[in-house]
Amino acid sequence: MPPLISHRTLLEPRSLADALTLLRDDGPLVPMAGCTDLYVSLNFGTLKEARFLNLWRLSALRTIEMRGGLLSIGALATHTDLIRSALVRRRVPMLAAAAREVGGVQIQNRGTIGGNVANASPAGDTLPVLAAAEATVVLRSAAGTRRIPFTQFYTGYRQTVRRPDELIVALEIPAIRGRQCFRKVGTRAAQAISKVVVAAVVGDRPRIALGSVAPTVVRATRTEAALAAGASIEDAQQTLVDEIAPIDDIRSTAEYRRRVAANLLALFWNGASRG
Ligand SMILES: Cc1cc2nc3c(=O)[nH]c(=O)nc-3n(C[C@H](O)[C@H](O)[C@H](O)COP(=O)(O)OP(=O)(O)OC[C@H]3O[C@@H](n4cnc5c(N)ncnc54)[C@H](O)[C@@H]3O)c2cc1C
């Protein structure tokens, strides 16, 4: 059993403004949302930080609504919120499909989209969707708001541009033209980390994003360009295989990941989708 956690401090802001002031004046603090990722490292004894900022009660960050033509999803929206949202199902069905594949029901009830994004795992299930959707990450600090294109949010393995005094407050998603596809390939249906996870938009401007094939989520821009230029699906598959550089690890081999990614591309472009 790990030791009791009494030496740790948990700050309980009552509003977003309160939270941002605490981050500025009392940092460094680790933001804590659903705690599903944090608790794993706490349990394994790998979480060295001792001061936490509990965001869970900041219900203003749980809103899912249209704002100026964009779908704005509050960072504290849980995977269950995403599955239940008519707006998400109608505008970004691939995001609802991804949320359905996260963990099991208990994890979906606690885990948040902001936590999934901030945790920066290359296997995070919502990440390829947000990359393919060309989402924007909305960061806020006591000093103001920054909007970062999703594909520029990650700078390396588990590294992001978020500063310690900033919170992710929302993800903004523009209207998407085209058929949306999502598929996660893992060892089993629930509670499995992906071997490969792919989201795509099939249309005039093809978009393909993959997780678990690189240190960060990636857009397959060369494959997208080939498809946009009218390449056959076989040629596009070859471009994709050449474009991605997955690794062998405990969950899969690079060769398997390449083949699965290419097969999913053909599946999506030949009309099968899940989203
Ligand atoms: C059994 C199990 C199964 C799982 N299965 C999956 C799966 O299938 N697919 C998948 O993608 N993930 C899975 N996860 C991982 C996890 O559940 C998700 O990543 C979840 O979305 C994390 O959200 P959270 O709110 O719990 O994050 P937390 O654990 O609270 O936080 C995660 C990280 O994000 C930071 N953070 C959280 N919110 C913010 C914010 N608003 N601003 C800035 N930083 C923030 C925290 O400081 C921390 O570093 C699983 C976890 C477990 C324990």
Short mmCIF file of C-alpha atoms and ligand atoms in Angstrom, two decimals:
data_model
loop_
_atom_site.label_atom_id
_atom_site.label_comp_id
_atom_site.label_asym_id
_atom_site.label_seq_id
_atom_site.Cartn_x
_atom_site.Cartn_y
_atom_site.Cartn_z
CA MET A 1 0.00 0.00 0.00
CA PRO A 2 1.28 3.51 -0.75
CA PRO A 3 1.63 5.78 2.29
CA LEU A 4 -1.28 7.97 3.35
CA ILE A 5 -1.42 11.26 1.44
CA SER A 6 -1.68 13.58 4.44
CA HIS A 7 1.50 15.51 3.54
CA ARG A 8 -0.24 16.71 0.38
CA THR A 9 -2.18 19.95 0.07
CA LEU A 10 -5.43 20.26 -1.86
CA LEU A 11 -6.64 23.77 -2.62
CA GLU A 12 -10.36 24.19 -3.32
CA PRO A 13 -11.06 27.28 -5.49
CA ARG A 14 -14.68 28.42 -5.61
CA SER A 15 -14.49 30.04 -9.02
CA LEU A 16 -12.29 30.08 -12.10
CA ALA A 17 -10.97 33.51 -11.11
CA ASP A 18 -10.09 32.11 -7.69
CA ALA A 19 -8.30 29.14 -9.30
CA LEU A 20 -6.27 31.38 -11.61
CA THR A 21 -5.26 33.65 -8.72
CA LEU A 22 -4.11 30.63 -6.71
CA LEU A 23 -2.09 29.36 -9.68
CA ARG A 24 -0.43 32.78 -10.02
CA ASP A 25 0.21 33.49 -6.34
CA ASP A 26 0.49 30.08 -4.67
CA GLY A 27 2.07 27.95 -7.40
CA PRO A 28 3.41 25.61 -8.42
CA LEU A 29 0.15 23.69 -8.17
CA VAL A 30 -0.98 20.62 -10.06
CA PRO A 31 -4.47 21.09 -11.51
CA MET A 32 -6.71 18.16 -10.66
CA ALA A 33 -9.89 17.48 -12.67
CA GLY A 34 -11.40 13.96 -12.61
CA CYS A 35 -8.12 12.64 -11.14
CA THR A 36 -8.26 9.41 -13.17
CA ASP A 37 -4.76 9.90 -14.59
CA LEU A 38 -3.33 11.60 -11.51
CA TYR A 39 -4.53 8.88 -9.19
CA VAL A 40 -2.65 6.22 -11.16
CA SER A 41 0.68 7.99 -10.61
CA LEU A 42 -0.28 8.76 -7.01
CA ASN A 43 -0.99 5.07 -6.46
CA PHE A 44 2.28 4.00 -8.10
CA GLY A 45 4.22 6.53 -6.03
CA THR A 46 5.53 8.31 -9.13
CA LEU A 47 3.71 11.58 -8.45
CA LYS A 48 6.30 13.76 -6.74
CA GLU A 49 4.26 16.97 -6.53
CA ALA A 50 2.54 17.65 -3.22
CA ARG A 51 0.25 20.63 -3.91
CA PHE A 52 -2.94 20.28 -5.92
CA LEU A 53 -5.68 22.55 -7.21
CA ASN A 54 -9.08 20.87 -7.34
CA LEU A 55 -11.00 22.01 -10.42
CA TRP A 56 -13.84 19.49 -10.09
CA ARG A 57 -16.35 21.91 -8.59
CA LEU A 58 -15.87 24.62 -11.23
CA SER A 59 -19.07 23.75 -13.03
CA ALA A 60 -18.77 26.78 -15.35
CA LEU A 61 -16.00 24.81 -17.09
CA ARG A 62 -18.34 21.92 -17.86
CA THR A 63 -20.52 23.76 -20.39
CA ILE A 64 -20.89 22.49 -23.96
CA GLU A 65 -22.35 25.22 -26.18
CA MET A 66 -22.14 27.06 -29.50
CA ARG A 67 -20.14 30.31 -29.32
CA GLY A 68 -19.70 32.44 -32.41
CA GLY A 69 -20.11 29.49 -34.79
CA LEU A 70 -17.69 27.28 -32.83
CA LEU A 71 -18.58 24.35 -30.63
CA SER A 72 -17.07 25.27 -27.26
CA ILE A 73 -16.49 22.35 -24.90
CA GLY A 74 -15.54 23.25 -21.34
CA ALA A 75 -12.39 21.51 -20.12
CA LEU A 76 -14.27 19.81 -17.29
CA ALA A 77 -16.81 18.15 -19.58
CA THR A 78 -16.51 14.45 -18.83
CA HIS A 79 -16.46 11.73 -21.44
CA THR A 80 -20.01 10.90 -20.35
CA ASP A 81 -20.99 14.55 -20.94
CA LEU A 82 -19.54 14.28 -24.47
CA ILE A 83 -21.45 11.06 -25.18
CA ARG A 84 -24.71 12.56 -23.90
CA SER A 85 -24.40 15.93 -25.62
CA ALA A 86 -26.70 16.28 -28.63
CA LEU A 87 -24.45 19.10 -29.89
CA VAL A 88 -21.36 16.88 -29.82
CA ARG A 89 -23.18 13.94 -31.40
CA ARG A 90 -24.53 16.14 -34.19
CA ARG A 91 -21.45 18.29 -34.95
CA VAL A 92 -18.53 16.05 -33.97
CA PRO A 93 -19.81 12.45 -33.90
CA MET A 94 -16.21 11.19 -34.00
CA LEU A 95 -15.66 12.84 -30.60
CA ALA A 96 -18.66 11.07 -29.08
CA ALA A 97 -17.32 7.84 -30.62
CA ALA A 98 -13.90 8.43 -29.02
CA ALA A 99 -15.44 9.25 -25.61
CA ARG A 100 -17.35 5.95 -25.74
CA GLU A 101 -14.04 4.10 -26.07
CA VAL A 102 -12.36 5.72 -23.06
CA GLY A 103 -11.86 3.26 -20.19
CA GLY A 104 -15.14 1.97 -18.78
CA VAL A 105 -18.23 3.79 -17.53
CA GLN A 106 -16.61 4.79 -14.23
CA ILE A 107 -13.66 6.41 -16.03
CA GLN A 108 -16.03 8.09 -18.50
CA ASN A 109 -17.99 9.57 -15.57
CA ARG A 110 -14.89 11.12 -13.96
CA GLY A 111 -12.36 11.63 -16.76
CA THR A 112 -12.54 15.00 -18.49
CA ILE A 113 -11.62 16.17 -21.97
CA GLY A 114 -9.30 18.80 -20.47
CA GLY A 115 -7.53 16.10 -18.45
CA ASN A 116 -7.19 13.88 -21.52
CA VAL A 117 -5.63 16.76 -23.49
CA ALA A 118 -3.42 18.10 -20.65
CA ASN A 119 -2.17 14.65 -19.72
CA ALA A 120 -0.56 14.59 -23.18
CA SER A 121 -0.38 10.82 -23.60
CA PRO A 122 0.19 9.91 -27.27
CA ALA A 123 -2.51 7.27 -26.71
CA GLY A 124 -5.20 9.70 -25.46
CA ASP A 125 -8.36 8.77 -27.36
CA THR A 126 -9.78 12.25 -27.89
CA LEU A 127 -6.49 13.65 -29.22
CA PRO A 128 -6.63 12.40 -32.84
CA VAL A 129 -10.23 13.62 -33.02
CA LEU A 130 -9.27 17.10 -31.85
CA ALA A 131 -6.35 17.14 -34.30
CA ALA A 132 -8.53 16.05 -37.23
CA ALA A 133 -11.24 18.52 -36.17
CA GLU A 134 -8.67 21.34 -36.18
CA ALA A 135 -9.68 22.29 -32.67
CA THR A 136 -8.23 25.15 -30.67
CA VAL A 137 -7.05 24.81 -27.07
CA VAL A 138 -8.20 27.76 -24.95
CA LEU A 139 -5.71 28.48 -22.16
CA ARG A 140 -6.41 31.02 -19.45
CA SER A 141 -4.24 32.56 -16.72
CA ALA A 142 -4.83 35.50 -14.39
CA ALA A 143 -3.09 37.59 -17.10
CA GLY A 144 -5.42 36.65 -19.95
CA THR A 145 -6.44 34.08 -22.57
CA ARG A 146 -4.39 32.34 -25.26
CA ARG A 147 -5.79 30.28 -28.12
CA ILE A 148 -3.46 27.59 -29.47
CA PRO A 149 -4.21 25.49 -32.56
CA PHE A 150 -4.44 21.89 -31.32
CA THR A 151 -1.64 20.69 -33.60
CA GLN A 152 0.73 23.22 -32.01
CA PHE A 153 -0.22 22.37 -28.41
CA TYR A 154 2.20 19.42 -28.03
CA THR A 155 5.93 20.06 -28.25
CA GLY A 156 7.20 16.53 -27.51
CA TYR A 157 6.47 13.40 -25.54
CA ARG A 158 4.12 14.50 -22.74
CA GLN A 159 5.19 18.12 -23.30
CA THR A 160 2.79 20.97 -24.04
CA VAL A 161 2.97 24.74 -24.43
CA ARG A 162 0.78 25.21 -21.31
CA ARG A 163 2.48 27.39 -18.71
CA PRO A 164 2.24 26.44 -15.00
CA ASP A 165 -0.01 29.45 -14.31
CA GLU A 166 -2.47 28.46 -17.06
CA LEU A 167 -5.48 26.17 -17.15
CA ILE A 168 -7.08 24.64 -20.19
CA VAL A 169 -10.55 26.16 -20.00
CA ALA A 170 -12.09 24.92 -23.25
CA LEU A 171 -11.66 23.24 -26.60
CA GLU A 172 -13.17 25.04 -29.58
CA ILE A 173 -14.17 23.10 -32.67
CA PRO A 174 -15.14 24.70 -36.00
CA ALA A 175 -17.79 23.26 -38.30
CA ILE A 176 -16.49 20.15 -40.05
CA ARG A 177 -17.38 19.40 -43.68
CA GLY A 178 -17.10 15.75 -44.61
CA ARG A 179 -17.74 12.32 -43.18
CA GLN A 180 -16.13 11.77 -39.79
CA CYS A 181 -14.47 8.49 -38.86
CA PHE A 182 -12.92 7.17 -35.67
CA ARG A 183 -11.45 3.83 -34.75
CA LYS A 184 -9.44 2.69 -31.76
CA VAL A 185 -7.55 -0.58 -32.00
CA GLY A 186 -6.65 -2.05 -28.64
CA THR A 187 -6.36 -5.41 -26.97
CA ARG A 188 -10.00 -5.49 -25.93
CA ALA A 189 -13.12 -3.33 -26.00
CA ALA A 190 -12.91 -1.61 -22.60
CA GLN A 191 -10.13 -0.40 -20.29
CA ALA A 192 -7.53 -0.86 -23.02
CA ILE A 193 -4.87 1.60 -24.08
CA SER A 194 -4.77 1.87 -27.86
CA LYS A 195 -2.19 0.24 -30.09
CA VAL A 196 -3.34 2.63 -32.83
CA VAL A 197 -6.11 5.23 -32.75
CA VAL A 198 -7.18 7.09 -35.89
CA ALA A 199 -9.63 9.90 -36.57
CA ALA A 200 -10.33 11.19 -40.06
CA VAL A 201 -12.51 13.52 -42.06
CA VAL A 202 -13.32 12.18 -45.52
CA GLY A 203 -14.24 15.01 -47.87
CA ASP A 204 -12.87 17.74 -50.15
CA ARG A 205 -10.13 18.47 -47.62
CA PRO A 206 -9.09 15.10 -46.19
CA ARG A 207 -7.79 15.05 -42.64
CA ILE A 208 -6.14 12.12 -40.90
CA ALA A 209 -4.80 12.13 -37.33
CA LEU A 210 -3.21 9.24 -35.50
CA GLY A 211 -2.39 8.41 -31.89
CA SER A 212 0.05 5.82 -30.49
CA VAL A 213 2.28 5.99 -33.58
CA ALA A 214 4.63 8.81 -32.45
CA PRO A 215 5.61 10.69 -29.25
CA THR A 216 2.65 13.01 -29.82
CA VAL A 217 -0.59 12.81 -31.77
CA VAL A 218 0.19 13.45 -35.45
CA ARG A 219 -1.59 14.67 -38.58
CA ALA A 220 -0.66 12.67 -41.68
CA THR A 221 -0.28 15.76 -43.86
CA ARG A 222 1.49 14.03 -46.77
CA THR A 223 -1.23 11.40 -46.98
CA GLU A 224 -3.89 14.11 -46.73
CA ALA A 225 -2.26 15.99 -49.63
CA ALA A 226 -2.02 12.81 -51.72
CA LEU A 227 -5.71 12.06 -51.21
CA ALA A 228 -6.68 15.68 -51.93
CA ALA A 229 -4.72 15.44 -55.20
CA GLY A 230 -6.71 12.34 -56.20
CA ALA A 231 -4.23 9.57 -55.34
CA SER A 232 -5.61 6.03 -55.30
CA ILE A 233 -6.26 4.60 -51.86
CA GLU A 234 -3.42 2.10 -52.42
CA ASP A 235 -0.95 4.94 -53.09
CA ALA A 236 -2.30 6.88 -50.12
CA GLN A 237 -1.81 3.80 -47.91
CA GLN A 238 1.84 3.59 -49.04
CA THR A 239 2.32 7.29 -48.32
CA LEU A 240 0.87 6.79 -44.84
CA VAL A 241 3.12 3.81 -44.13
CA ASP A 242 6.15 5.87 -45.19
CA GLU A 243 4.96 8.94 -43.31
CA ILE A 244 4.46 7.53 -39.82
CA ALA A 245 7.29 6.24 -37.65
CA PRO A 246 5.75 4.13 -34.88
CA ILE A 247 7.88 2.21 -32.39
CA ASP A 248 7.91 -1.33 -30.98
CA ASP A 249 6.76 -1.29 -27.36
CA ILE A 250 4.99 -3.50 -24.83
CA ARG A 251 1.61 -2.96 -26.48
CA SER A 252 2.50 -3.60 -30.12
CA THR A 253 5.11 -3.60 -32.87
CA ALA A 254 5.88 -0.82 -35.31
CA GLU A 255 5.04 -3.12 -38.22
CA TYR A 256 1.60 -3.98 -36.78
CA ARG A 257 0.87 -0.31 -36.16
CA ARG A 258 1.79 0.61 -39.73
CA ARG A 259 -0.43 -2.11 -41.16
CA VAL A 260 -3.39 -1.24 -38.95
CA ALA A 261 -3.11 2.45 -39.80
CA ALA A 262 -3.05 1.65 -43.54
CA ASN A 263 -5.99 -0.76 -43.21
CA LEU A 264 -8.03 1.83 -41.31
CA LEU A 265 -7.32 4.41 -43.98
CA ALA A 266 -8.75 2.10 -46.63
CA LEU A 267 -11.70 1.22 -44.40
CA PHE A 268 -12.54 4.88 -43.88
CA TRP A 269 -12.06 5.90 -47.50
CA ASN A 270 -14.08 2.95 -48.74
CA GLY A 271 -17.05 4.09 -46.73
CA ALA A 272 -16.90 2.42 -43.33
CA SER A 273 -16.96 4.81 -40.41
CA ARG A 274 -17.69 4.85 -36.77
CA GLY A 275 -18.54 8.33 -35.69
C1 LIG B 1 -8.58 2.44 -15.68
C2 LIG B 1 -8.28 3.59 -16.61
C3 LIG B 1 -8.62 3.48 -17.94
C4 LIG B 1 -8.34 4.52 -18.82
N1 LIG B 1 -8.68 4.37 -20.14
C5 LIG B 1 -8.41 5.37 -21.01
C6 LIG B 1 -8.72 5.21 -22.38
O1 LIG B 1 -9.25 4.18 -22.82
N2 LIG B 1 -8.43 6.25 -23.22
C7 LIG B 1 -7.87 7.41 -22.78
O2 LIG B 1 -7.64 8.32 -23.58
N3 LIG B 1 -7.55 7.58 -21.47
C8 LIG B 1 -7.81 6.59 -20.59
N4 LIG B 1 -7.49 6.74 -19.27
C9 LIG B 1 -6.83 7.98 -18.83
C10 LIG B 1 -7.79 9.06 -18.25
O3 LIG B 1 -8.95 8.51 -17.74
C11 LIG B 1 -8.14 10.13 -19.28
O4 LIG B 1 -6.96 10.70 -19.81
C12 LIG B 1 -9.02 11.24 -18.67
O5 LIG B 1 -9.62 11.97 -19.69
C13 LIG B 1 -8.19 12.17 -17.77
O6 LIG B 1 -9.06 13.18 -17.28
P1 LIG B 1 -9.07 13.58 -15.74
O7 LIG B 1 -10.03 14.69 -15.62
O8 LIG B 1 -9.29 12.42 -14.87
O9 LIG B 1 -7.55 14.11 -15.57
P2 LIG B 1 -6.71 14.26 -14.24
O10 LIG B 1 -6.21 12.93 -13.79
O11 LIG B 1 -7.42 15.09 -13.23
O12 LIG B 1 -5.49 15.12 -14.81
C14 LIG B 1 -4.64 14.61 -15.82
C15 LIG B 1 -3.54 15.65 -16.12
O13 LIG B 1 -4.12 16.79 -16.72
C16 LIG B 1 -3.90 17.96 -15.91
N5 LIG B 1 -5.14 18.72 -16.02
C17 LIG B 1 -6.40 18.25 -15.83
N6 LIG B 1 -7.32 19.19 -16.15
C18 LIG B 1 -6.62 20.30 -16.52
C19 LIG B 1 -7.00 21.59 -16.96
N7 LIG B 1 -8.27 21.96 -17.11
N8 LIG B 1 -6.01 22.47 -17.26
C20 LIG B 1 -4.70 22.12 -17.15
N9 LIG B 1 -4.29 20.91 -16.74
C21 LIG B 1 -5.23 20.00 -16.44
C22 LIG B 1 -3.55 17.46 -14.53
O14 LIG B 1 -2.72 18.35 -13.84
C23 LIG B 1 -2.82 16.16 -14.89
O15 LIG B 1 -1.49 16.44 -15.25
C24 LIG B 1 -7.74 5.72 -18.35
C25 LIG B 1 -7.42 5.83 -16.98
C26 LIG B 1 -7.67 4.78 -16.12
C27 LIG B 1 -7.32 4.92 -14.67
#
